[in-house]
Amino acid sequence: MRIGVFVCQCGTNIASTVETEAVAREALQHPDVVYATSYMYTCSEPGQQQIQRAIQEENLQGVVVAACSPRMHEPTFRRAVEKAGLNRFMFEMANIREHVSWISNDRQANTRKAAELVHMAVAKLRFNHPLSPSRVAINKRVLVIGGGVAGIQAALDCAEGGLEVVLVERQPSIGGKMAKLDKTFPTIDCSSCILGPKMVDVAQKENIRLYACSEVESVAGYIGNFSVQIRRKATCVDWNLCTGCGLCMEKCPAKKVPDHFNEDLGNTRAIGIPFPQAIPKKATIDKEHCRQFTRGKCGVCKKICPVGAIDYEMEDEFISEDFGAIIVATGFDLFDHSSYGEYGGGRFPDVISGLQYERILSASGPFGGHIQRPSDGRQPRNIVFIACVGSRDASVDRPYCSGVCCMYIAKQAILTRDHLPDSNCYVFYMDIRSPGKNYDEFVRRAQEEYGVNYIRGRVGKIYPKNNHLIVQGADTLLGAQVEVEADLVVLATGVEASAGARELAEKLRISYDQYGFYMESHPKLRPVETNTAGVYLAGVCQGPKDIPSSVAQGSAAAAKVQALFSRDTIETSPQVALVNERACVACGKCIQVCPFGAIQWKELRGGIQKAEVLPSVCQGCGLCNATCPPKAVQLQHCTDNQILAEIDVLCA
Amino acid sequence: MTQSHDNPAHKQALTIVGFLCNWCSYGGADTAGVCRFKQPTDLRIIRVPCTGRMDPLFIARSLILGADGVLVSGCHPKDCHYAVGNLYARRRLEVLKRMLPFMGIDGDRFRYTWVSASEGQRWQQVVTEFSEQIRSLGPNPGVTGKSAAAATA
Amino acid sequence: MKRRIAYYQGCSLEGLAIEYDTSTRAVCEALDVELVEIPDWSCCGSTPAHSHDALLSAVLAGRNLAIAESTGCELAMTPCPGCLKSLKGALQAFHNQSERDVFLEILAMPFTGHIKAISILQLLYEIIGVDEISRRVIRPLNDLVLAPYYGCLLSRPAQFAEFDDPENPISMDELLVGAGAKLVDFPYKTECCGATYGVTRNQIVARLTGRILDMAAGLGAQAIVVACPLCQQNLDLRQSQVNRYWKRRFDIPVVYITQLLGLALGLEPEQLAWDKLFVEPDWPLTAPAVERDHLEKAQS
């Protein structure tokens, strides 16, 4: 083999602590190396041309580049050598920047180390073989998990492009948290007026199939060919028959059922449609409260339903669907403020969460849009908002900023002053975080036009006194303690990962951070991709964000899917395991260990069984290779001989 | 950090082989580099797709050939890119660690650990500690050939 | 069977808080708890020790725990939250790998660290239990309206105290309700009383305790119930100072939980040192003892 070695100086990043010329010189000593040089920026256009020229002029059959991490530029150089006619797998990289020049200033030791890493790369390259990717067909259907605004946007954008979309929503209706909001900042648009039409679009688009009251049960397969099992939870109402007339809801005798859509501020019935604009507009039975289930007899809804849709015996149903891509938009949950003992720990009915106040403000809310206290229905005069409840607080394991609270309290304070001009609004805040278009102006309007009192400091204690709530806090700008006699306290409860987010991540084999938010592929440059190819993220499931950002991510994820589906097939990596049938003893251990079910039995003539790898399913982990007793399974591009070659030149 | 071990006078023999999984620990070592976390220079990293790829033979062979230490690092348990590869690795490497003394190799010359792609600082700590540990053990006397003969003489 | 528990009295309970000591011993006796006074006990180091050197504080308190272990008891109880914090600090030093050696070296006594340090509230609430105590009540505190006041230390810091809720403690509440008393919903359960500023800047204490007294009075409490000698001292002994500062006439007795439980358990006021309080209660301390079966009939 004729090998060329290219040592990059990376400007001074490498050259300042590694003698790149010496490394190149030493590389010429190794067997098969016929060309070696050092260059200022190997990844640049002229740098790549230099490699390509050398391949042609020196008739190179393999290339080693000693530069930055292969996680950075391996694809770049593989493309470059391919353009010059080499197979892209006849290329190796030695990481002499992240692993050498940046972690020590000892020039002599670094140079030694870089030379050895180059030697190892050369040793491995001598065992490389040209590999070619295979192609598999893409199933051009997309699954969107979660029907909040991000999922709705993703589904609509995909459907707009003509794709077949399945939207799975856990709740009886799509709409997510945005459907519960009264107005949106900073324009004070009516939330349901801007979301409603989108929800209707979802229902009307012929190529969107909506599974509400459903959850993803299991996911198998890989990019282009996922097969997903969906659990349709028993609603006890046949949705094919239900017309959404609401008669059952009117007649249901269980009247004290906490209304989850109204954040438990009011009561609803045990059967019904969660809210008037719900999509799909179908009734669901709440088994926890339905008398037919709790007492074993009632049957009022069954009697009254004009179309006979009620079916108490209904069971969960499982359906299997195949997809080429999955968009995850599972949203978030609100932080539960009962862990704040100093704010009453949930004991005071007039200390409420931000979303509860949103329902109070809403004209379709429990009080018809009139601001009143949950405890006694009295109109509050003094309203205190407390920022950062469950955000930026390590003591409750929520050190991150929820991103939206500063803005939503400003909005709620403005709306409060609009509704009740005689009221006084106080906002206790730590910092105001309003980086968005027209956001800071909006907060200033709350302060200047609407006369909301902003107090910089934390609240230490809330306690009831004479039908008021005494809010004790610090004003850190005045350096004084302040006490406000409040009638209503709104906690700007933060955002946390949705319940069940971790379990879903395990099913999708995507990673999540310590708080349960899904990890994007790259925090800057691949914000909607995950490390599992074909699975994309949108909305708050990836991290706290506001509506415009969620919508943008929904569209971005849809664009990613459209790009993927614009081809009919995809390349699969040829770095997969391969069975040498002569050596295989048919012990079946590889089949047992493979996490992806990528190895199966293959029958040869005469009924002899051998293991066989399905290259399109194999992910290239090499577990089978390490397990195989006679080493008949070898992971291509990372064979035993390649690794041993590296070890041998290093240790011998 | 002391730079004494960079003294060329006793530079020669120290060779530490690192086997890092591509998804977590190799990324963690990259992160440490990007953050310019200074580390001893004795480690040479070999990239493998997953610690599940680790055949104990690789480690045994390195140490038999004379490597002074071997460090294997992968994703934290339950964080494996391939779901379970590191769990297999954990069992195999634990068995290997206990077997090394029977091969005449000090078990302290081998360590396996978990470092995620974001744990640059932890990587620095792991490399520094392990390098110091190997330094305190001194060069690997080896189990075959001249050095073994010298050791038994 | 009688429970044997090592008893660390601490300096406060020898002096200003002698009624706490007397009533604690009496109540434990009545509840079949044998208090084994730690022989030759010494100062826990208190605030001066731990503000000077945590290790000094740990070893001073550790000496007492080491002696307590030698009595064969598995628990060491102290009514004073300040002492309790010191004793727990000693155990923390012992269980901390990096501190243990130097701690034991200075201690220079055998110490296994198996003993646990608890407060009198923990003994009453967690070990004996509300049920057993209320079963033994023969003179219920009927009609008494009380404000339970825990102060800052008993349940905090949470990871150190490992007892009750740090923001809304309820142990004393339940014990008192179990003894038949009525409680006000007291929002100042854990407010600061001013602590040792009583000596150096007593205006701070006057201001802070005034707020607590004002709240209790406003809610109609007939007494404030405490479990800390320092709280009791600031609220009771200094109540006249508070009255001068606030130009008010608070007249609220501030009594130890053990004194009230003692009454409920049928002990006489003299056995519980009720005469040591500065602000005397204006309500009768002894109602006629109720026969056990009579009481049960009334409750059912």
Coordinates of C-alpha atoms in Angstrom, one line a residue, chain A residues 54-225:
Chain A
A54 CA -0.6 14.0 -3.7
I55 CA -3.1 11.1 -4.2
Q56 CA -2.8 11.5 -7.9
E57 CA 0.9 12.4 -8.2
E58 CA 2.2 9.9 -5.7
N59 CA -0.4 7.3 -6.6
L60 CA -1.5 7.0 -3.0
Q61 CA -3.8 4.2 -1.9
G62 CA -4.3 5.4 1.6
V63 CA -4.2 8.7 3.5
V64 CA -3.5 9.7 7.1
V65 CA -4.3 13.1 8.3
A66 CA -3.0 14.2 11.7
A67 CA -5.1 17.1 12.7
C68 CA -8.1 17.8 14.9
S69 CA -10.6 15.3 16.3
P70 CA -12.2 12.9 13.7
R71 CA -15.5 13.9 15.3
M72 CA -14.8 17.3 13.7
H73 CA -13.4 16.7 10.3
E74 CA -13.4 13.0 9.4
P75 CA -16.4 13.5 7.0
T76 CA -14.6 16.5 5.4
F77 CA -11.4 14.5 4.6
R78 CA -13.3 11.4 3.6
R79 CA -15.1 13.5 1.0
A80 CA -11.8 15.0 -0.1
V81 CA -10.1 11.6 -0.7
E82 CA -13.2 10.3 -2.4
K83 CA -13.1 13.2 -4.9
A84 CA -9.5 12.2 -5.7
G85 CA -10.6 8.6 -6.5
L86 CA -9.9 6.8 -3.3
N87 CA -12.5 4.9 -1.3
R88 CA -13.5 7.0 1.6
F89 CA -12.6 4.3 4.1
M90 CA -8.9 4.2 2.9
F91 CA -8.5 7.2 5.2
E92 CA -7.5 7.5 8.9
M93 CA -7.1 10.4 11.2
A94 CA -4.8 11.0 14.2
N95 CA -6.1 13.4 16.7
I96 CA -3.2 15.6 17.6
R97 CA -5.1 18.8 18.5
E98 CA -7.8 18.0 21.2
H99 CA -5.8 15.0 22.5
V100 CA -2.3 16.5 22.2
S101 CA -1.5 20.1 21.5
W102 CA -4.4 21.6 23.5
I103 CA -3.8 19.6 26.7
S104 CA -0.1 20.0 27.3
N105 CA 2.5 22.7 26.6
D106 CA 5.4 20.2 26.7
R107 CA 6.7 20.5 23.1
Q108 CA 8.9 17.5 23.3
A109 CA 6.4 15.2 24.8
N110 CA 3.7 16.4 22.5
T111 CA 5.8 15.8 19.4
R112 CA 6.6 12.3 20.6
K113 CA 2.9 11.6 21.3
A114 CA 1.8 13.0 17.9
A115 CA 4.4 10.9 16.1
E116 CA 3.1 7.8 17.9
L117 CA -0.5 8.6 17.1
V118 CA 0.4 8.9 13.5
H119 CA 2.3 5.6 13.6
M120 CA -0.8 4.0 15.0
A121 CA -3.0 5.5 12.3
V122 CA -0.7 4.2 9.6
A123 CA -0.6 0.8 11.2
K124 CA -4.4 0.6 11.2
L125 CA -4.7 2.0 7.7
R126 CA -2.6 -0.9 6.3
F127 CA -5.4 -3.2 7.2
N128 CA -8.2 -1.0 5.8
H129 CA -10.3 -2.2 2.9
P130 CA -12.5 -0.2 0.6
L131 CA -16.1 -0.4 1.8
S132 CA -19.2 0.6 0.0
P133 CA -22.4 1.7 1.6
S134 CA -25.6 -0.1 0.7
R135 CA -28.9 1.7 0.2
V136 CA -32.3 1.0 1.7
A137 CA -35.7 2.4 0.7
I138 CA -37.3 5.1 2.8
N139 CA -40.8 4.7 4.1
K140 CA -42.1 8.3 3.5
R141 CA -44.5 8.5 6.4
V142 CA -43.8 10.5 9.4
L143 CA -44.8 10.1 13.0
V144 CA -45.3 13.2 15.2
I145 CA -45.4 12.5 18.9
G146 CA -47.2 15.2 20.9
G147 CA -49.9 17.5 19.7
G148 CA -48.9 20.8 21.3
V149 CA -48.1 23.8 19.1
A150 CA -44.7 22.4 18.1
G151 CA -46.1 19.1 17.1
I152 CA -49.1 20.7 15.3
Q153 CA -46.7 22.9 13.3
A154 CA -44.5 20.0 12.4
A155 CA -47.5 17.9 11.4
L156 CA -49.0 20.6 9.3
D157 CA -45.7 21.5 7.6
C158 CA -45.1 17.8 6.7
A159 CA -48.7 17.4 5.5
E160 CA -48.3 20.6 3.4
G161 CA -45.4 18.9 1.6
G162 CA -47.6 16.0 0.8
L163 CA -46.3 13.6 3.4
E164 CA -48.5 11.1 5.2
V165 CA -48.5 12.1 8.9
V166 CA -49.6 10.3 12.0
L167 CA -50.0 12.6 15.0
V168 CA -50.1 10.8 18.4
E169 CA -51.4 12.8 21.4
R170 CA -51.6 11.5 25.0
Q171 CA -54.5 13.8 26.0
P172 CA -58.0 13.6 24.6
S173 CA -57.4 16.8 22.6
I174 CA -54.5 18.3 20.8
G175 CA -53.5 21.9 21.6
G176 CA -51.1 21.3 24.5
K177 CA -50.3 24.0 27.0
M178 CA -50.9 26.8 24.4
A179 CA -54.6 25.9 24.3
K180 CA -54.8 26.7 28.0
L181 CA -53.3 30.2 27.7
D182 CA -55.4 33.3 27.6
K183 CA -53.2 35.7 25.7
T184 CA -49.7 35.5 24.3
F185 CA -46.8 37.9 24.8
P186 CA -45.8 40.4 23.6
T187 CA -48.7 41.1 21.3
I188 CA -51.5 40.1 23.6
D189 CA -52.9 38.0 20.9
C190 CA -55.7 35.7 22.0
S191 CA -54.1 32.3 22.3
S192 CA -56.9 30.1 21.3
C193 CA -57.8 32.4 18.4
I194 CA -54.4 31.8 16.8
L195 CA -54.0 28.2 17.8
G196 CA -57.6 27.2 17.1
P197 CA -57.4 27.4 13.2
K198 CA -54.2 25.3 13.3
M199 CA -56.0 22.6 15.3
V200 CA -58.8 22.6 12.9
D201 CA -56.3 22.3 10.0
V202 CA -54.9 19.2 11.7
A203 CA -58.4 17.7 11.8
Q204 CA -59.2 18.6 8.2
K205 CA -55.9 17.7 6.4
E206 CA -56.6 14.4 4.7
N207 CA -53.0 13.2 5.0
I208 CA -52.9 13.7 8.8
R209 CA -54.2 10.9 10.9
L210 CA -54.7 11.9 14.5
Y211 CA -54.6 9.4 17.3
A212 CA -55.7 11.3 20.5
C213 CA -55.7 9.6 23.8
S214 CA -52.9 7.4 22.5
E215 CA -49.3 6.8 23.4
V216 CA -46.3 5.3 21.7
E217 CA -45.8 1.8 23.1
S218 CA -42.7 0.6 21.4
V219 CA -40.3 1.6 18.6
A220 CA -38.3 -0.7 16.5
G221 CA -36.2 -0.2 13.4
Y222 CA -34.1 2.6 12.2
I223 CA -34.0 5.7 10.0
G224 CA -36.3 5.2 7.0
N225 CA -37.8 2.1 8.4

